[in-house]
Tab-separated table of C-alpha atoms in Angstrom:
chain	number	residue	atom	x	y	z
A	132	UNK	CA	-14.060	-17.045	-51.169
A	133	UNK	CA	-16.493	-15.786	-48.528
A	134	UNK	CA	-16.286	-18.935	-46.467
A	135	UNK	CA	-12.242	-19.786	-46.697
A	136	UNK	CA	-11.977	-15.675	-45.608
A	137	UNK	CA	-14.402	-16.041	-43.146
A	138	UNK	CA	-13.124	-19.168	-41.368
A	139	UNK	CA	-9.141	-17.199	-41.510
A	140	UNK	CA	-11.098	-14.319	-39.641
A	141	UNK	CA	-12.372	-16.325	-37.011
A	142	UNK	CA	-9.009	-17.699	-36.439
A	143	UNK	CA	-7.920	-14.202	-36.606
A	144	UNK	CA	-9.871	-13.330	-33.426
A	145	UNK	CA	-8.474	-16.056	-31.202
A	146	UNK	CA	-4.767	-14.488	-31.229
A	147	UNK	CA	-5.990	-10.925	-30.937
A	148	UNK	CA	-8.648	-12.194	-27.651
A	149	UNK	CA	-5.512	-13.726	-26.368
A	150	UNK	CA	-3.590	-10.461	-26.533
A	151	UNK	CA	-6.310	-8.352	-25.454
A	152	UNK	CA	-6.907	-10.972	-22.253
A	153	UNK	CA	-3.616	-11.736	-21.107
A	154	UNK	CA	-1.551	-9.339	-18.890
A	155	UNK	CA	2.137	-11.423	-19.442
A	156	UNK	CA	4.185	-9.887	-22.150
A	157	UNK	CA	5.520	-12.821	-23.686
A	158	UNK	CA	1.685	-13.706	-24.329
A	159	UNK	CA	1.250	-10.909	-26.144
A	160	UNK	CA	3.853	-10.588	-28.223
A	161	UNK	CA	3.354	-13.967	-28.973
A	162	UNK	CA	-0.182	-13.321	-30.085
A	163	UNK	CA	1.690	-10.574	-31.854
A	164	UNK	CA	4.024	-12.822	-33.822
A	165	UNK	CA	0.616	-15.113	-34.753
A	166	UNK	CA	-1.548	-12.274	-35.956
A	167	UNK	CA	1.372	-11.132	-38.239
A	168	UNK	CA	1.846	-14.315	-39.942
A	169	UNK	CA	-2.019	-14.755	-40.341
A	170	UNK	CA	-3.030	-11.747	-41.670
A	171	UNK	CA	0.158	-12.012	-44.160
A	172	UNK	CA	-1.154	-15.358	-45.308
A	173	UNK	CA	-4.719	-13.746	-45.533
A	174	UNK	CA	-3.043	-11.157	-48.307
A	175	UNK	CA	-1.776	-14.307	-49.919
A	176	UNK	CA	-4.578	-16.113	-49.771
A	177	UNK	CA	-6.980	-12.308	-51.640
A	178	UNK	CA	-3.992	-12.233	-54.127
A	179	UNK	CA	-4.434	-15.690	-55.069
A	180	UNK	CA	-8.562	-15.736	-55.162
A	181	UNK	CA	-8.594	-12.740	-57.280
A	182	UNK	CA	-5.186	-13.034	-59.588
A	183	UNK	CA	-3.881	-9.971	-58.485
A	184	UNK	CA	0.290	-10.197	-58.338
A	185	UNK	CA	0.358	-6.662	-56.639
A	186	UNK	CA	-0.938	-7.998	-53.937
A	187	UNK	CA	0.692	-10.916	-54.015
A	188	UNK	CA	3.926	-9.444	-53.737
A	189	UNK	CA	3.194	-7.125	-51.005
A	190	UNK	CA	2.023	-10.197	-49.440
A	191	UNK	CA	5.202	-12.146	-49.737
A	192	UNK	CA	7.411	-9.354	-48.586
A	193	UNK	CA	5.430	-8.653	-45.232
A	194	UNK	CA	5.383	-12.529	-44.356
A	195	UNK	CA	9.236	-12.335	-44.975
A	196	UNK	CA	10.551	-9.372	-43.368
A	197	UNK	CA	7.784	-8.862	-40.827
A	198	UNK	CA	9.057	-10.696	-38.453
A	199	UNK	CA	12.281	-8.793	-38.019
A	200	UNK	CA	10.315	-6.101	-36.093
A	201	UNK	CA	9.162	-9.032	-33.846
A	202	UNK	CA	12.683	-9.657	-32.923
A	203	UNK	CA	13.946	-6.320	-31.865
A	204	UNK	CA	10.668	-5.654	-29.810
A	205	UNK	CA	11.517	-9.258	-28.163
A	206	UNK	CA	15.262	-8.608	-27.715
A	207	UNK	CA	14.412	-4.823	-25.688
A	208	UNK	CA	11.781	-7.091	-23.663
A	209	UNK	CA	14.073	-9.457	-22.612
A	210	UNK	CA	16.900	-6.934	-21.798
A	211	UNK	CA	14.102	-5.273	-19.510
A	212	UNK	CA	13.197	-8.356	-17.483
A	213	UNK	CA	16.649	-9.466	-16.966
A	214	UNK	CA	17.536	-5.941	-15.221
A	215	UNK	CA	14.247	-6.502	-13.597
A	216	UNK	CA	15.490	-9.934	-11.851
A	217	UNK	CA	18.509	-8.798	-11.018
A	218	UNK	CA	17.298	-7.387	-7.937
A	219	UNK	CA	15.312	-10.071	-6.598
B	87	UNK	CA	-22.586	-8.965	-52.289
B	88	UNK	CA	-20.039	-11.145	-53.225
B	89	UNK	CA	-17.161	-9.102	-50.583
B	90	UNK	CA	-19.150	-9.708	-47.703
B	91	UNK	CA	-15.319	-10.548	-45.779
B	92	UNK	CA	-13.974	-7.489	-46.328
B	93	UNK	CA	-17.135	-5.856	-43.905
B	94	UNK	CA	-15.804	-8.832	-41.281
B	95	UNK	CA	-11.783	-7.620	-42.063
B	96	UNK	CA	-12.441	-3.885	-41.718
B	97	UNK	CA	-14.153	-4.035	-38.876
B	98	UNK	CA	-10.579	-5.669	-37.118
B	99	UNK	CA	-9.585	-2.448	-37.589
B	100	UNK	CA	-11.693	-0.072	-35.107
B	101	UNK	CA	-11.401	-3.887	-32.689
B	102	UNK	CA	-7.522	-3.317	-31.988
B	103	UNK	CA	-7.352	0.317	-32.457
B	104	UNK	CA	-10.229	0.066	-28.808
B	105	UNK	CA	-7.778	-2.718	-27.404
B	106	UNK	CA	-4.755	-0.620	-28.163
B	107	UNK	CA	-6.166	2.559	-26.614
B	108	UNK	CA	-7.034	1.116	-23.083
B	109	UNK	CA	-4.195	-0.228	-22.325
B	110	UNK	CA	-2.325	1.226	-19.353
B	111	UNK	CA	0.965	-0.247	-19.389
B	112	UNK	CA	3.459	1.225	-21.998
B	113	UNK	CA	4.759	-2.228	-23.073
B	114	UNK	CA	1.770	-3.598	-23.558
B	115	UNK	CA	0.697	-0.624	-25.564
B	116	UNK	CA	3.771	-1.130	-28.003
B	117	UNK	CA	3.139	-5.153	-28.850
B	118	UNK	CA	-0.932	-3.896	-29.482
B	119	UNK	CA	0.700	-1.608	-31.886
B	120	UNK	CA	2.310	-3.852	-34.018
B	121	UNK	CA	-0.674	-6.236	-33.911
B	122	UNK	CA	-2.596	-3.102	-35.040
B	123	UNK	CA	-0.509	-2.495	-37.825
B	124	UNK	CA	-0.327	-5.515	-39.100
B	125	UNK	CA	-3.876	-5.549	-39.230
B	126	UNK	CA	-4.179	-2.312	-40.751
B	127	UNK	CA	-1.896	-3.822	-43.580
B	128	UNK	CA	-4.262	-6.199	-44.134
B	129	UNK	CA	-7.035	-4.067	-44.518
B	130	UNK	CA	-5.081	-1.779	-46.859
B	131	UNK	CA	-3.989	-4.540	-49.066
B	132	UNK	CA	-7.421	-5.946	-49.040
B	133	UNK	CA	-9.197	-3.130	-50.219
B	134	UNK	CA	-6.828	-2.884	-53.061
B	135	UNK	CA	-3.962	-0.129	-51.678
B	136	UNK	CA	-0.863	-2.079	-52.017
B	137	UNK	CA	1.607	0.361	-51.531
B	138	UNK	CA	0.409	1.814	-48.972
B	139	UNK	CA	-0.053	-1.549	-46.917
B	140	UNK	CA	3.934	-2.408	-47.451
B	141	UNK	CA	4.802	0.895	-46.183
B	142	UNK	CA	2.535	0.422	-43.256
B	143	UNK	CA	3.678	-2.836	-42.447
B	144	UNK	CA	7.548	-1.555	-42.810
B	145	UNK	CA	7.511	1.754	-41.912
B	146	UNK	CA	4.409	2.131	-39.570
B	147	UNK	CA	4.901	-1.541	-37.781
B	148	UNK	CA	8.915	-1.946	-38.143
B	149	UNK	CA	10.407	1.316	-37.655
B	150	UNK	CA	7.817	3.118	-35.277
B	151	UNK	CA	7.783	0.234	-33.110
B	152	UNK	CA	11.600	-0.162	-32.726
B	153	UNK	CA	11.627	4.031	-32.102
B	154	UNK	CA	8.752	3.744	-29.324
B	155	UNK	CA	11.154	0.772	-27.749
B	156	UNK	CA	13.642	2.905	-27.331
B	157	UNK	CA	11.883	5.802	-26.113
B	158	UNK	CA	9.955	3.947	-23.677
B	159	UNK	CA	13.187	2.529	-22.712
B	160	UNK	CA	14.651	5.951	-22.123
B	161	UNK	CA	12.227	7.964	-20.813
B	162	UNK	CA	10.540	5.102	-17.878
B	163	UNK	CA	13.366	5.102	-16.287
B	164	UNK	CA	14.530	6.187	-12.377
B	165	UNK	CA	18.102	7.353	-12.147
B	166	UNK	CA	19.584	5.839	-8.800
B	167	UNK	CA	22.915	7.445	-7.659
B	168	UNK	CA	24.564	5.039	-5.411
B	169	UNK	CA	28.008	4.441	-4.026
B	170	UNK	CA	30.638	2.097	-5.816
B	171	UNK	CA	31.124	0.017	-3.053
B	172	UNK	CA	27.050	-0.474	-2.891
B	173	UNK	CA	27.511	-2.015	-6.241
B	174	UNK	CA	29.904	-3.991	-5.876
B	175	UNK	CA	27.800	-5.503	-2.864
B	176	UNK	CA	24.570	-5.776	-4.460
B	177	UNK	CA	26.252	-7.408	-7.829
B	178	UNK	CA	28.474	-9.950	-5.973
B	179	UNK	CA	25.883	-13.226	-6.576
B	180	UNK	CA	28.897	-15.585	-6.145
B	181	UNK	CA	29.823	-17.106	-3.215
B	182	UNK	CA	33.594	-15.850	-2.776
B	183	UNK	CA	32.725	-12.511	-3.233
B	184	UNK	CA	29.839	-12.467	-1.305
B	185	UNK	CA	32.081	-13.460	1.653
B	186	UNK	CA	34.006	-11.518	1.329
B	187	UNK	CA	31.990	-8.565	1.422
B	188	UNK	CA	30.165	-9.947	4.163
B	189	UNK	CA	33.346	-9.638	6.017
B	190	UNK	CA	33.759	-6.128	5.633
B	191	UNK	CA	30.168	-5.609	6.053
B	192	UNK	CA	28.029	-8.248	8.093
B	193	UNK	CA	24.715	-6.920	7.013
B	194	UNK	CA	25.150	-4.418	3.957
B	195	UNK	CA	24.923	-6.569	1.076
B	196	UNK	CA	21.140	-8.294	2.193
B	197	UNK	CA	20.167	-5.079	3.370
B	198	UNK	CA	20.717	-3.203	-0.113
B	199	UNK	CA	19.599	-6.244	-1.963
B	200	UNK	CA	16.222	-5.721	-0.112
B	201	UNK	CA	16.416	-1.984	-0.332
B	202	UNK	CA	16.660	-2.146	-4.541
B	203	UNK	CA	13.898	-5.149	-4.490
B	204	UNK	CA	11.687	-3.373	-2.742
B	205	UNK	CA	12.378	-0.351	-4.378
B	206	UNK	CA	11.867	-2.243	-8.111
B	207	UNK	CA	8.465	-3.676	-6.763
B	208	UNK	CA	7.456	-0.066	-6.237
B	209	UNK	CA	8.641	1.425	-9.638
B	210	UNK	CA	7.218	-1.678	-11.952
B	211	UNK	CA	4.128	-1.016	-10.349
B	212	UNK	CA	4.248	2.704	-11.962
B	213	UNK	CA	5.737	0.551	-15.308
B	214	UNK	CA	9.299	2.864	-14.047
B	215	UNK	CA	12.440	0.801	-14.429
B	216	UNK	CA	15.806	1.278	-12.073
B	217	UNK	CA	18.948	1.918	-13.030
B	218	UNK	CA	22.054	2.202	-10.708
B	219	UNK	CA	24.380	5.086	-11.370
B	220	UNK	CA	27.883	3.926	-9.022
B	221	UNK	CA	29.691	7.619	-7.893
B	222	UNK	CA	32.963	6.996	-6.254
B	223	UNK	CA	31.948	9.318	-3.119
B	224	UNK	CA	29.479	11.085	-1.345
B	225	UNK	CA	30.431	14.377	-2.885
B	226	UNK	CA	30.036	13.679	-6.357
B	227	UNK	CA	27.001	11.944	-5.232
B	228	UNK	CA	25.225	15.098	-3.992
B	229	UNK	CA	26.855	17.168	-7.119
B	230	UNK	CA	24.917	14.617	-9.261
B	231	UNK	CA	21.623	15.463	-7.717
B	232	UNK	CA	22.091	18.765	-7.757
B	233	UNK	CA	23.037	19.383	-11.107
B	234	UNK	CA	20.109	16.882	-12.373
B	235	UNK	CA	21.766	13.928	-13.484
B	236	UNK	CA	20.240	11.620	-11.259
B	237	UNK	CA	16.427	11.460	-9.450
B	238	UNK	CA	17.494	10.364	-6.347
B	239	UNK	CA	20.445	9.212	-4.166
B	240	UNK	CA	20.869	6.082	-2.079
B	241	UNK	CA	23.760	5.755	0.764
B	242	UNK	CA	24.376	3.579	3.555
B	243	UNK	CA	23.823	5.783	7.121
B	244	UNK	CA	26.625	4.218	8.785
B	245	UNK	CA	29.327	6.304	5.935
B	246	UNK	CA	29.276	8.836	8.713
B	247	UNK	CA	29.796	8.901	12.567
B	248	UNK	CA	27.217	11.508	12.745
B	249	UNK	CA	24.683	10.093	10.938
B	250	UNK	CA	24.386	6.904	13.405
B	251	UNK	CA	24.262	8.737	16.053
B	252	UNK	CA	21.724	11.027	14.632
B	253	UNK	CA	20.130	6.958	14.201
B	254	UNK	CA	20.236	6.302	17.507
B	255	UNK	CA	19.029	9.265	18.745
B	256	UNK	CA	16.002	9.099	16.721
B	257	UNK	CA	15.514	5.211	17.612
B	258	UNK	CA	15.550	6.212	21.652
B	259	UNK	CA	12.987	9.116	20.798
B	260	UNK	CA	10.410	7.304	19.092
B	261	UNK	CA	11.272	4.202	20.032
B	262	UNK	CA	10.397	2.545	17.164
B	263	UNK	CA	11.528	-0.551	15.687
B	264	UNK	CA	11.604	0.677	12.152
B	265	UNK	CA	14.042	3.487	12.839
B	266	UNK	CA	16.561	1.438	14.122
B	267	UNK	CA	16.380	-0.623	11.050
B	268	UNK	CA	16.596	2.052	8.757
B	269	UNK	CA	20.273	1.009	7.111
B	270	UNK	CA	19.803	3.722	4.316
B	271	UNK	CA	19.235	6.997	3.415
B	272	UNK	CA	17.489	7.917	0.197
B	273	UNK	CA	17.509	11.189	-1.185
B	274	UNK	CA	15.203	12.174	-4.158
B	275	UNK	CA	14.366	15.505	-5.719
B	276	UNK	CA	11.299	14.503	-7.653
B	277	UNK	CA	8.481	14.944	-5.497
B	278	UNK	CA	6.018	12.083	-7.310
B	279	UNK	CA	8.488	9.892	-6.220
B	280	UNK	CA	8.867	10.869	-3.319
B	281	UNK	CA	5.385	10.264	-2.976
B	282	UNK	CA	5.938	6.995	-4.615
B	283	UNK	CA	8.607	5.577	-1.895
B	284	UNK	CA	6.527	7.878	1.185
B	285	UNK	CA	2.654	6.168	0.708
B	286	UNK	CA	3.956	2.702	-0.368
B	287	UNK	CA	6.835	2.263	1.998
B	288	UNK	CA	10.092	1.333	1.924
B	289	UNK	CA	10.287	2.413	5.680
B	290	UNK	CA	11.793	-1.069	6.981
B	291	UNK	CA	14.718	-0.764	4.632
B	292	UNK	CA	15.406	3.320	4.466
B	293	UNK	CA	14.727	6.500	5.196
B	294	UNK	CA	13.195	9.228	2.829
B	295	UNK	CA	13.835	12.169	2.213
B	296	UNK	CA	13.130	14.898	-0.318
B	297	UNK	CA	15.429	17.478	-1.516
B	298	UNK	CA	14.600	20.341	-3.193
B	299	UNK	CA	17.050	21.489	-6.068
B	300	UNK	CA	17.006	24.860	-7.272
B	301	UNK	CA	15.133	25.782	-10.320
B	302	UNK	CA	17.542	28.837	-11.085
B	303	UNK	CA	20.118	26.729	-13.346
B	304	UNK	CA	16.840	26.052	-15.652
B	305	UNK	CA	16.355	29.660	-16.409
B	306	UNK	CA	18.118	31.070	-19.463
């Protein structure tokens, strides 16, 4: 259990250096959109290791509709850029 | 200790909550949020609290981000009151229009292209956005700064006889190249940006001014 969580947490770390490092948006939010899916997987994954369906559900329903957040944040980005080019 | 992870998982907690805090842009700061609270569902689930992770992860991630969106939107914004027919310049991209503009005006549309590029350089540098406000004349222009709709005002100095030739006459007593090819006069009442356009220059394309507005309408 120790080693399968502690290999997801070193993957864990690469998405949030990337964020932390790189200064382009779309960078970010995709480390965003990685970091979200991992650490839903990682509730999966402590649900399943320890036979706990609380969890497990809680799990399921933040890989599901996490992502819709992701969207919205992306569409405003967008719309931002676009009125930024416009004047170049 | 058999939970020796959830020491590694807890401690990705105070890691994004140190990334989050020094960042300087506002966007940034919003996508670090939801990366925090994702992670802070994680913890929260891990250490047993699932109820309280699924309302961070919908409430806390989902809802606060799409709020802070909008009022970052809102609120970073510069208010640019310009003239209808400036618009229509400064939007024309295609060809047809763009001659025919250029036949009213030989040098207008370039010139205000430059003007609002070199203006957005200068506001995404303070993370500000621009937004064009079109008033159909000069009048409801200045009405619009006065009564604080708009930051600042942007109109071409050839509108009025007297302004060229207040130009000119300030191009033959300096005699400076940059006064001639001021095209534009910009009008703001906020002195940081006034600041703003004054230190970084947009000298080449237009002049700057700053207006005070009377603080008398605020009082109740």
């Amino acid at each position: 259990m120790n080693i399968v969580l502690g290999m997801m947490l070193l993957a864990l770390l690469i998405p949030i250096y990337e964020a932390w490092q790189d200064d382009d948006i779309w960078q970010k939010l995709l480390a965003f959109a990685s970091i979200a899916t991992k650490t839903s997987i990682m509730i999966l994954v402590v649900a399943v290791l320890r036979d706990d369906w609380m969890i497990g559900v809680v799990g399921v329903i933040i890989l599901s509709v996490g992502n819709a957040a992701l969207m919205l944040l992306a569409q405003l980005i967008k719309r931002m850029n676009d009125a930024a080019t416009n004047y170049e | 200790m058999n939970d020796l992870y959830l020491y590694g998982i807890t401690a990705l907690l105070p890691l994004t909550a140190c990334i989050l805090v020094f960042q300087v842009n506002p966007y940034h700061a919003l996508v670090i949020r939801g990366i925090f609270g994702a992670i802070a569902a994680l913890v929260y689930a891990v250490l047993g609290a699932a109820d309280v992770s699924l309302t961070e992860a919908l409430v806390g991630t989902m809802l606060a981000i799409t709020l802070y969106a909008v009022a970052v939107r809102s609120s970073l914004v510069m208010r640019l009151g310009v003239l209808k027919d400036d618009v229509a310049f400064s939007s024309s991209s295609s060809s047809e229009t763009m001659a025919e503009s250029q036949a009213v005006h030989p040098d207008s549309p370039t010139t205000f292209r430059r003007l609002l590029a070199e203006l957005n350089n200068q506001l995404s540098q303070h993370y500000l956005r621009l937004e064009l406000v079109p008033y159909p004349d000069q009048d409801a222009l200045r009405q619009a700064l006065m009564t604080k709709e708009i930051h600042a005002t942007c109109v071409g100095c050839d509108r009025s006889e007297a302004k060229i030739s207040e130009r000119k006459e300030l191009a033959e007593v300096t005699q400076d190249s940059q006064v001639d090819e001021a095209y534009y006069h910009t009008e703001t009442r906020i002195q940081p940006l006034y600041e703003m356009m004054q230190v970084e220059g947009l000298s080449s394309v237009s002049r700057v001014t700053y207006v005070s507005v009377s603080e008398q309408e605020e009082v109740h």
